[in-house]
Tab-separated table of C-alpha atoms and ligand atoms in Angstrom:
chain	number	residue	atom	x	y	z
J	1	MET	CA	40.997	170.474	202.941
J	2	ASN	CA	40.549	168.348	206.049
J	3	ILE	CA	42.945	170.316	208.274
J	4	THR	CA	41.482	170.784	211.736
J	5	LYS	CA	43.002	172.936	214.482
J	6	ALA	CA	43.895	170.707	217.400
J	7	ASN	CA	41.754	171.315	220.472
J	8	LYS	CA	39.905	169.203	223.011
J	9	VAL	CA	36.988	168.513	220.696
J	10	SER	CA	38.970	167.756	217.534
J	11	ILE	CA	41.448	165.536	219.411
J	12	LYS	CA	38.521	163.512	220.741
J	13	GLN	CA	37.130	163.240	217.233
J	14	ALA	CA	40.537	162.182	215.895
J	15	ALA	CA	40.795	159.524	218.607
J	16	GLY	CA	37.418	158.214	217.456
J	17	ILE	CA	38.779	157.898	213.904
J	18	ILE	CA	41.845	156.006	215.172
J	19	LYS	CA	39.671	153.618	217.218
J	20	GLU	CA	37.510	152.931	214.166
J	21	GLY	CA	40.544	152.005	212.084
J	22	GLY	CA	40.972	155.288	210.182
J	23	LEU	CA	44.022	157.450	209.476
J	24	VAL	CA	44.891	160.671	211.299
J	25	ALA	CA	47.884	162.878	210.540
J	26	PHE	CA	49.109	164.477	213.756
J	27	PRO	CA	51.896	166.779	214.900
J	28	THR	CA	54.914	165.606	216.850
J	29	GLU	CA	57.959	167.619	217.907
J	30	THR	CA	60.022	166.014	215.096
J	31	VAL	CA	57.732	165.809	212.054
J	32	TYR	CA	54.040	165.119	211.394
J	33	GLY	CA	53.085	161.449	211.592
J	34	LEU	CA	50.532	159.469	209.602
J	35	GLY	CA	48.842	157.547	212.369
J	36	ALA	CA	46.686	154.455	212.711
J	37	ASP	CA	45.775	152.106	215.559
J	38	GLY	CA	49.030	150.168	215.973
J	39	LEU	CA	47.176	147.080	217.179
J	40	ASN	CA	44.803	146.942	214.184
J	41	PRO	CA	46.570	145.302	211.197
J	42	ILE	CA	44.037	146.483	208.597
J	43	ALA	CA	44.325	150.079	209.815
J	44	VAL	CA	48.127	149.799	209.604
J	45	ALA	CA	47.849	148.477	206.028
J	46	LYS	CA	46.035	151.728	205.150
J	47	ILE	CA	49.203	153.647	206.084
J	48	PHE	CA	51.233	151.824	203.443
J	49	GLU	CA	48.446	152.279	200.944
J	50	ALA	CA	48.269	156.036	201.565
J	51	LYS	CA	52.037	156.522	201.443
J	52	LYS	CA	52.288	154.573	198.199
J	53	ARG	CA	55.439	152.911	199.441
J	54	PRO	CA	56.702	150.244	197.076
J	55	THR	CA	57.985	148.322	200.106
J	56	PHE	CA	56.911	147.568	203.653
J	57	ASN	CA	59.006	149.292	206.233
J	58	PRO	CA	58.662	148.619	209.942
J	59	LEU	CA	56.805	151.419	211.749
J	60	ILE	CA	57.328	153.242	215.030
J	61	LEU	CA	54.742	152.680	217.777
J	62	HIS	CA	54.025	155.960	219.549
J	63	ILE	CA	53.044	155.673	223.200
J	64	ALA	CA	51.802	158.217	225.725
J	65	ASP	CA	52.942	156.639	228.955
J	66	VAL	CA	56.128	154.769	229.877
J	67	LYS	CA	53.944	152.191	231.630
J	68	TRP	CA	52.733	151.016	228.204
J	69	LEU	CA	56.231	149.895	227.241
J	70	LYS	CA	56.054	146.493	228.898
J	71	LYS	CA	52.947	145.591	226.909
J	72	PHE	CA	54.893	145.915	223.669
J	73	SER	CA	58.473	145.042	224.581
J	74	SER	CA	60.009	142.348	226.756
J	75	VAL	CA	63.213	144.358	227.303
J	76	LYS	CA	64.803	144.376	230.739
J	77	SER	CA	67.766	146.682	230.938
J	78	GLU	CA	68.807	149.414	233.328
J	79	LYS	CA	70.498	151.299	230.507
J	80	VAL	CA	67.298	151.324	228.471
J	81	GLU	CA	65.430	152.570	231.554
J	82	LEU	CA	68.010	155.298	231.987
J	83	LEU	CA	67.618	156.460	228.379
J	84	ILE	CA	63.859	156.513	228.775
J	85	SER	CA	63.992	158.506	231.986
J	86	LYS	CA	66.384	161.035	230.404
J	87	PHE	CA	64.991	161.382	226.892
J	88	TRP	CA	61.287	160.475	226.862
J	89	PRO	CA	59.152	162.163	225.843
J	90	GLY	CA	61.473	163.262	223.039
J	91	PRO	CA	63.092	162.545	219.671
J	92	LEU	CA	64.545	159.157	220.587
J	93	THR	CA	63.165	155.914	219.138
J	94	LEU	CA	64.216	152.633	220.717
J	95	VAL	CA	64.232	149.382	218.745
J	96	LEU	CA	63.606	146.630	221.290
J	97	PRO	CA	62.510	142.983	221.411
J	98	LYS	CA	58.748	142.860	220.800
J	99	THR	CA	55.933	141.023	222.547
J	100	ASP	CA	53.261	138.967	220.768
J	101	VAL	CA	50.765	141.818	221.132
J	102	VAL	CA	52.472	143.780	218.343
J	103	PRO	CA	51.076	142.822	214.903
J	104	ASP	CA	53.563	141.560	212.320
J	105	ILE	CA	52.630	144.251	209.827
J	106	VAL	CA	53.913	146.915	212.264
J	107	THR	CA	57.348	145.301	212.494
J	108	SER	CA	57.419	143.857	208.928
J	109	GLY	CA	57.709	140.454	210.550
J	110	ASN	CA	60.770	141.359	212.647
J	111	GLU	CA	61.178	140.249	216.245
J	112	THR	CA	61.899	143.837	217.249
J	113	VAL	CA	59.645	146.855	217.544
J	114	ALA	CA	60.489	150.562	217.372
J	115	ILE	CA	58.889	152.612	220.157
J	116	ARG	CA	58.913	156.262	221.096
J	117	MET	CA	57.057	158.737	223.243
J	118	PRO	CA	56.718	162.020	221.337
J	119	ASP	CA	57.202	165.334	223.112
J	120	HIS	CA	54.142	167.123	221.812
J	121	PRO	CA	50.981	167.789	223.828
J	122	VAL	CA	48.661	167.104	220.865
J	123	ALA	CA	50.350	163.789	220.042
J	124	LEU	CA	50.279	162.685	223.671
J	125	LYS	CA	46.621	163.638	224.145
J	126	LEU	CA	45.636	161.910	220.917
J	127	ILE	CA	47.392	158.669	221.882
J	128	GLU	CA	45.888	158.788	225.372
J	129	ALA	CA	42.388	159.451	224.060
J	130	SER	CA	42.762	156.618	221.524
J	131	SER	CA	43.863	154.227	224.326
J	132	THR	CA	46.092	152.415	221.863
J	133	PRO	CA	49.655	152.893	220.621
J	134	ILE	CA	49.650	154.824	217.352
J	135	ALA	CA	51.757	153.384	214.535
J	136	ALA	CA	53.020	156.225	212.388
J	137	PRO	CA	55.655	156.901	209.775
J	138	SER	CA	56.379	160.471	208.698
J	139	ALA	CA	53.265	161.776	206.924
J	140	ASN	CA	54.817	162.224	203.492
J	141	LYS	CA	54.420	160.221	200.325
J	142	PHE	CA	57.251	157.857	199.501
J	143	GLY	CA	60.264	159.799	198.250
J	144	HIS	CA	59.006	163.193	199.439
J	145	LEU	CA	60.295	165.366	202.269
J	146	SER	CA	58.984	164.839	205.772
J	147	PRO	CA	56.240	167.318	206.736
J	148	THR	CA	56.754	169.775	209.568
J	149	GLU	CA	53.478	171.672	209.130
J	150	ALA	CA	49.889	170.570	208.637
J	151	TYR	CA	49.641	172.012	205.147
J	152	HIS	CA	52.646	169.936	203.995
J	153	VAL	CA	50.599	166.856	204.828
J	154	ALA	CA	47.517	168.257	203.124
J	155	LYS	CA	49.457	168.911	199.944
J	156	TYR	CA	50.461	165.309	199.371
J	157	LEU	CA	48.152	163.183	201.482
J	158	GLY	CA	45.116	165.428	201.907
J	159	ASP	CA	42.691	163.060	200.207
J	160	LYS	CA	44.177	159.947	201.824
J	161	VAL	CA	43.699	160.750	205.508
J	162	ASP	CA	40.496	161.092	207.482
J	163	MET	CA	41.777	164.081	209.437
J	164	ILE	CA	44.863	166.261	209.698
J	165	LEU	CA	45.292	167.671	213.197
J	166	ASP	CA	47.037	171.013	213.054
J	167	GLY	CA	49.286	171.543	216.061
J	168	GLY	CA	51.552	174.173	214.551
J	169	LYS	CA	55.077	173.805	213.289
J	170	SER	CA	57.187	170.871	214.527
J	171	SER	CA	59.853	172.347	216.787
J	172	VAL	CA	62.641	169.824	216.118
J	173	GLY	CA	61.969	169.516	212.392
J	174	VAL	CA	63.952	166.336	211.735
J	175	GLU	CA	62.970	162.779	212.522
J	176	SER	CA	63.844	161.039	215.766
J	177	THR	CA	67.194	159.368	216.371
J	178	ILE	CA	66.789	155.596	216.238
J	179	ILE	CA	68.904	153.214	218.281
J	180	GLN	CA	68.573	149.482	218.577
J	181	PHE	CA	69.292	147.602	221.785
J	182	GLN	CA	70.563	144.095	221.169
J	183	ASP	CA	72.802	141.713	223.153
J	184	ASP	CA	73.430	144.414	225.728
J	185	LYS	CA	74.732	146.860	223.136
J	186	PHE	CA	73.283	149.927	221.443
J	187	TYR	CA	73.456	150.519	217.687
J	188	LEU	CA	72.690	153.767	215.928
J	189	LEU	CA	70.252	153.023	213.086
J	190	ARG	CA	69.357	156.597	212.126
J	191	PRO	CA	70.819	159.905	213.269
J	192	GLY	CA	68.086	162.402	214.123
J	193	GLY	CA	66.760	164.989	216.542
J	194	LEU	CA	68.796	163.789	219.534
J	195	SER	CA	72.558	163.763	219.088
J	196	LYS	CA	74.647	160.626	219.454
J	197	GLU	CA	76.876	162.480	221.923
J	198	GLU	CA	73.959	163.267	224.201
J	199	ILE	CA	72.953	159.619	224.230
J	200	GLU	CA	76.540	158.484	224.802
J	201	SER	CA	76.894	160.852	227.761
J	202	GLU	CA	74.313	158.686	229.527
J	203	ILE	CA	75.132	155.135	228.478
J	204	GLY	CA	78.628	155.187	226.990
J	205	LYS	CA	79.641	154.333	223.469
J	206	ILE	CA	77.048	153.292	220.919
J	207	GLU	CA	77.944	151.300	217.836
J	208	THR	CA	77.439	152.794	214.429
J	209	GLY	CA	77.913	149.534	212.513
J	210	ILE	CA	75.005	147.328	211.629
J	211	VAL	CA	73.256	144.556	213.410
J	212	ASP	CA	72.458	142.371	210.421
J	213	PRO	CA	74.539	139.220	210.940
J	214	ASP	CA	74.423	138.468	207.208
J	215	LYS	CA	76.018	141.751	206.241
J	216	PRO	CA	78.557	142.814	208.823
J	217	ASN	CA	79.915	146.346	208.595
J	218	ALA	CA	77.700	147.671	205.838
J	219	PRO	CA	76.624	151.027	207.275
J	220	GLY	CA	73.012	151.978	206.943
J	221	GLN	CA	71.812	148.396	206.712
J	222	LEU	CA	69.165	147.736	209.284
J	223	LEU	CA	68.027	144.474	210.701
J	224	SER	CA	64.652	145.343	209.338
J	225	HIS	CA	63.873	142.712	206.788
J	226	TYR	CA	62.326	139.489	207.762
J	227	SER	CA	62.443	136.620	205.279
J	228	PRO	CA	61.131	133.159	205.989
J	229	GLN	CA	63.736	130.516	206.832
J	230	THR	CA	62.078	128.123	204.368
J	231	PRO	CA	62.793	128.356	200.619
J	232	LEU	CA	60.039	130.347	198.924
J	233	LYS	CA	59.207	130.394	195.191
J	234	PHE	CA	56.481	131.778	192.985
J	235	PHE	CA	54.115	129.007	191.929
J	236	ASN	CA	55.255	126.928	189.003
J	237	LYS	CA	54.196	123.341	188.219
J	238	LYS	CA	57.811	122.269	188.060
J	239	TYR	CA	58.053	122.612	191.860
J	240	LEU	CA	55.215	120.190	192.600
J	241	ASP	CA	56.789	117.080	194.096
J	242	LYS	CA	54.705	114.567	196.071
J	243	ASN	CA	57.730	113.602	198.151
J	244	LYS	CA	58.078	117.110	199.490
J	245	LYS	CA	56.250	118.997	202.206
J	246	ILE	CA	55.003	122.030	200.309
J	247	GLY	CA	52.954	124.941	201.629
J	248	MET	CA	51.026	127.323	199.383
J	249	LEU	CA	50.109	130.949	199.918
J	250	PHE	CA	47.169	131.913	197.714
J	251	PHE	CA	45.924	135.427	197.140
J	252	CYS	CA	42.149	135.002	197.281
J	253	GLU	CA	41.120	131.411	196.638
J	254	ASP	CA	42.436	127.908	197.052
J	255	LYS	CA	42.852	126.845	193.440
J	256	LYS	CA	43.248	123.170	194.413
J	257	LEU	CA	46.379	122.842	192.329
J	258	PHE	CA	47.918	120.072	194.367
J	259	PRO	CA	47.475	118.315	197.729
J	260	PHE	CA	49.536	120.899	199.568
J	261	TYR	CA	50.610	120.139	203.120
J	262	LYS	CA	49.279	123.501	204.222
J	263	THR	CA	47.516	126.330	202.389
J	264	LYS	CA	46.798	129.906	203.443
J	265	ILE	CA	44.641	132.494	201.675
J	266	LEU	CA	45.691	136.114	202.114
J	267	SER	CA	42.204	137.545	201.610
J	268	SER	CA	39.194	135.504	200.534
J	269	ASN	CA	37.546	138.521	198.910
J	270	GLY	CA	40.713	139.770	197.253
J	271	ASP	CA	41.088	142.805	199.513
J	272	LEU	CA	44.668	144.103	199.316
J	273	ARG	CA	44.526	145.695	202.775
J	274	GLU	CA	43.546	142.413	204.339
J	275	ALA	CA	46.210	140.640	202.269
J	276	ALA	CA	48.880	143.084	203.455
J	277	ALA	CA	47.694	142.784	207.041
J	278	ASN	CA	48.019	138.979	206.866
J	279	LEU	CA	51.208	138.694	204.827
J	280	PHE	CA	53.893	138.527	207.508
J	281	SER	CA	51.857	136.493	209.993
J	282	PHE	CA	50.979	133.907	207.341
J	283	LEU	CA	54.610	133.644	206.262
J	284	HIS	CA	55.539	133.062	209.919
J	285	GLU	CA	52.845	130.387	210.223
J	286	LEU	CA	54.050	128.595	207.106
J	287	GLU	CA	57.625	128.841	208.290
J	288	HIS	CA	56.696	127.091	211.547
J	289	GLU	CA	55.325	124.069	209.668
J	290	ASN	CA	58.835	122.846	208.824
J	291	LEU	CA	58.072	122.739	205.121
J	292	ASP	CA	60.548	121.924	202.367
J	293	LEU	CA	59.151	124.701	200.227
J	294	ILE	CA	56.667	127.577	200.329
J	295	LEU	CA	54.997	128.433	197.031
J	296	VAL	CA	53.244	131.755	196.570
J	297	GLU	CA	50.786	133.065	194.043
J	298	SER	CA	51.801	136.306	192.385
J	299	ILE	CA	49.314	139.163	192.575
J	300	GLU	CA	48.680	142.199	190.481
J	301	GLU	CA	51.189	144.987	191.188
J	302	LYS	CA	48.655	147.698	191.895
J	303	GLY	CA	48.274	149.740	195.107
J	304	LEU	CA	49.346	147.649	198.084
J	305	GLY	CA	50.009	144.787	195.647
J	306	ILE	CA	53.303	146.503	194.774
J	307	ALA	CA	54.606	146.322	198.338
J	308	ILE	CA	53.319	142.768	198.789
J	309	MET	CA	55.043	141.608	195.607
J	310	ASP	CA	58.257	143.412	196.574
J	311	ARG	CA	58.362	141.422	199.827
J	312	LEU	CA	57.595	138.117	198.085
J	313	VAL	CA	60.186	138.704	195.372
J	314	LYS	CA	62.823	139.467	198.028
J	315	ALA	CA	61.904	136.338	199.969
J	316	SER	CA	62.058	134.259	196.772
J	317	ASN	CA	65.562	135.550	196.002
J	318	LYS	CA	66.955	134.460	199.328
J	319	LYS	CA	69.822	131.970	198.970
J	320	PHE	CA	69.793	128.776	201.030
M	1	LIG	O1	60.452	161.377	214.252
M	1	LIG	C1	60.058	160.291	213.835
M	1	LIG	O2	60.638	159.243	214.090
M	1	LIG	C2	58.794	160.325	212.960
M	1	LIG	C3	57.627	160.769	213.830
M	1	LIG	C4	56.311	160.720	213.106
M	1	LIG	O3	57.573	159.980	214.989
M	1	LIG	N1	58.548	159.018	212.384
M	1	LIG	C5	59.318	158.502	211.393
M	1	LIG	O4	58.870	157.268	210.939
M	1	LIG	O5	60.302	159.050	210.941
M	1	LIG	P1	59.388	156.613	209.561
M	1	LIG	O6	58.527	155.392	209.361
M	1	LIG	O7	59.374	157.610	208.498
M	1	LIG	O8	60.838	156.147	209.917
M	1	LIG	C6	61.011	155.120	210.857
M	1	LIG	C7	62.257	154.345	210.593
M	1	LIG	C8	62.219	153.560	209.291
M	1	LIG	O9	63.397	153.812	208.566
M	1	LIG	C9	62.199	152.113	209.745
M	1	LIG	O10	62.915	151.271	208.882
M	1	LIG	C10	62.836	152.170	211.123
M	1	LIG	O11	62.383	153.385	211.635
M	1	LIG	N2	62.341	151.080	211.976
M	1	LIG	C11	61.110	150.941	212.470
M	1	LIG	N3	60.990	149.778	213.146
M	1	LIG	C12	62.185	149.173	213.082
M	1	LIG	C13	62.698	147.949	213.562
M	1	LIG	N4	61.944	147.091	214.252
M	1	LIG	N5	63.996	147.644	213.280
M	1	LIG	C14	64.758	148.507	212.584
M	1	LIG	N6	64.321	149.683	212.082
M	1	LIG	C15	63.061	150.011	212.327
M	2	LIG	MG1	59.929	158.769	206.840
């Protein structure tokens, strides 16, 4: 088993793995995280692959220094600063407007990014030594419980990660509380290790409703799914119309099916990690072309192909 006791040497080694685009499971005060370089889209794709998630979910960027925040978020708010000064490092994740530096695969194409500074010396040293924010979901397989000890991670993900840093038992034991800041208001997206009351004692009332303008008042619904604003369909000859501006998203080769206005290829050698890493950015690019229609090629639902297809099917079901 690749469990390694966290110390100066192993943390340095783990940071090397992160910098090279590998996966490291590491302790935080809430639960163990499955970490990758948050600025390297291919490394982030490996997280989804390892977790076997059937969907893409936006990930939390873990930082080691408050000064890093402005690189990844454009937020300017005294209340946000107050929360940070009171509760970071700690089990509070803030969903904030993102900057262009944050890859689309981290945010699932959303304009917001979730950021937190964990309160665990091993996590902080690892992030610092990696000199990059670490994107990490809880280090469990999809549908399993979140891990609070190194061996929990080893049990389910042992063969999927390059190293598991053992920093003892997570002291909080439940995931961080997530709040979103939008239009000068705070919304609770997930209750967690920091109570709502504690947060409210600093900044006043936070909303528990949802932010999604399409689905007002449906609790639990997050503004976490980006879909292109252009109609999107799976390729079918019946959609080919010379009078329309049509874009095409191929999997691995341009099949020259039609004089498309714009074509994109997710991965020229058919690599699912690269395809996943490109998915949201390519959809954004196609969306910005003012097309009448985006056509997409379906891909085999295997490994990361499952999550990619899930996203495309959802986008194709969107009503206009
Ligand atoms: O305590 C924690 O938060 C742990 C440790 C490892 O930091 N991490 C964790 O990550 O629980 P994860 O991926 O299991 O849960 C993060 C949640 C997901 O439900 C995701 O949808 C939400 O955060 N999230 C992330 N980015 C978001 C965004 N931009 N907008 C809305 N929700 C977001
Ligand atoms: Mg989780």
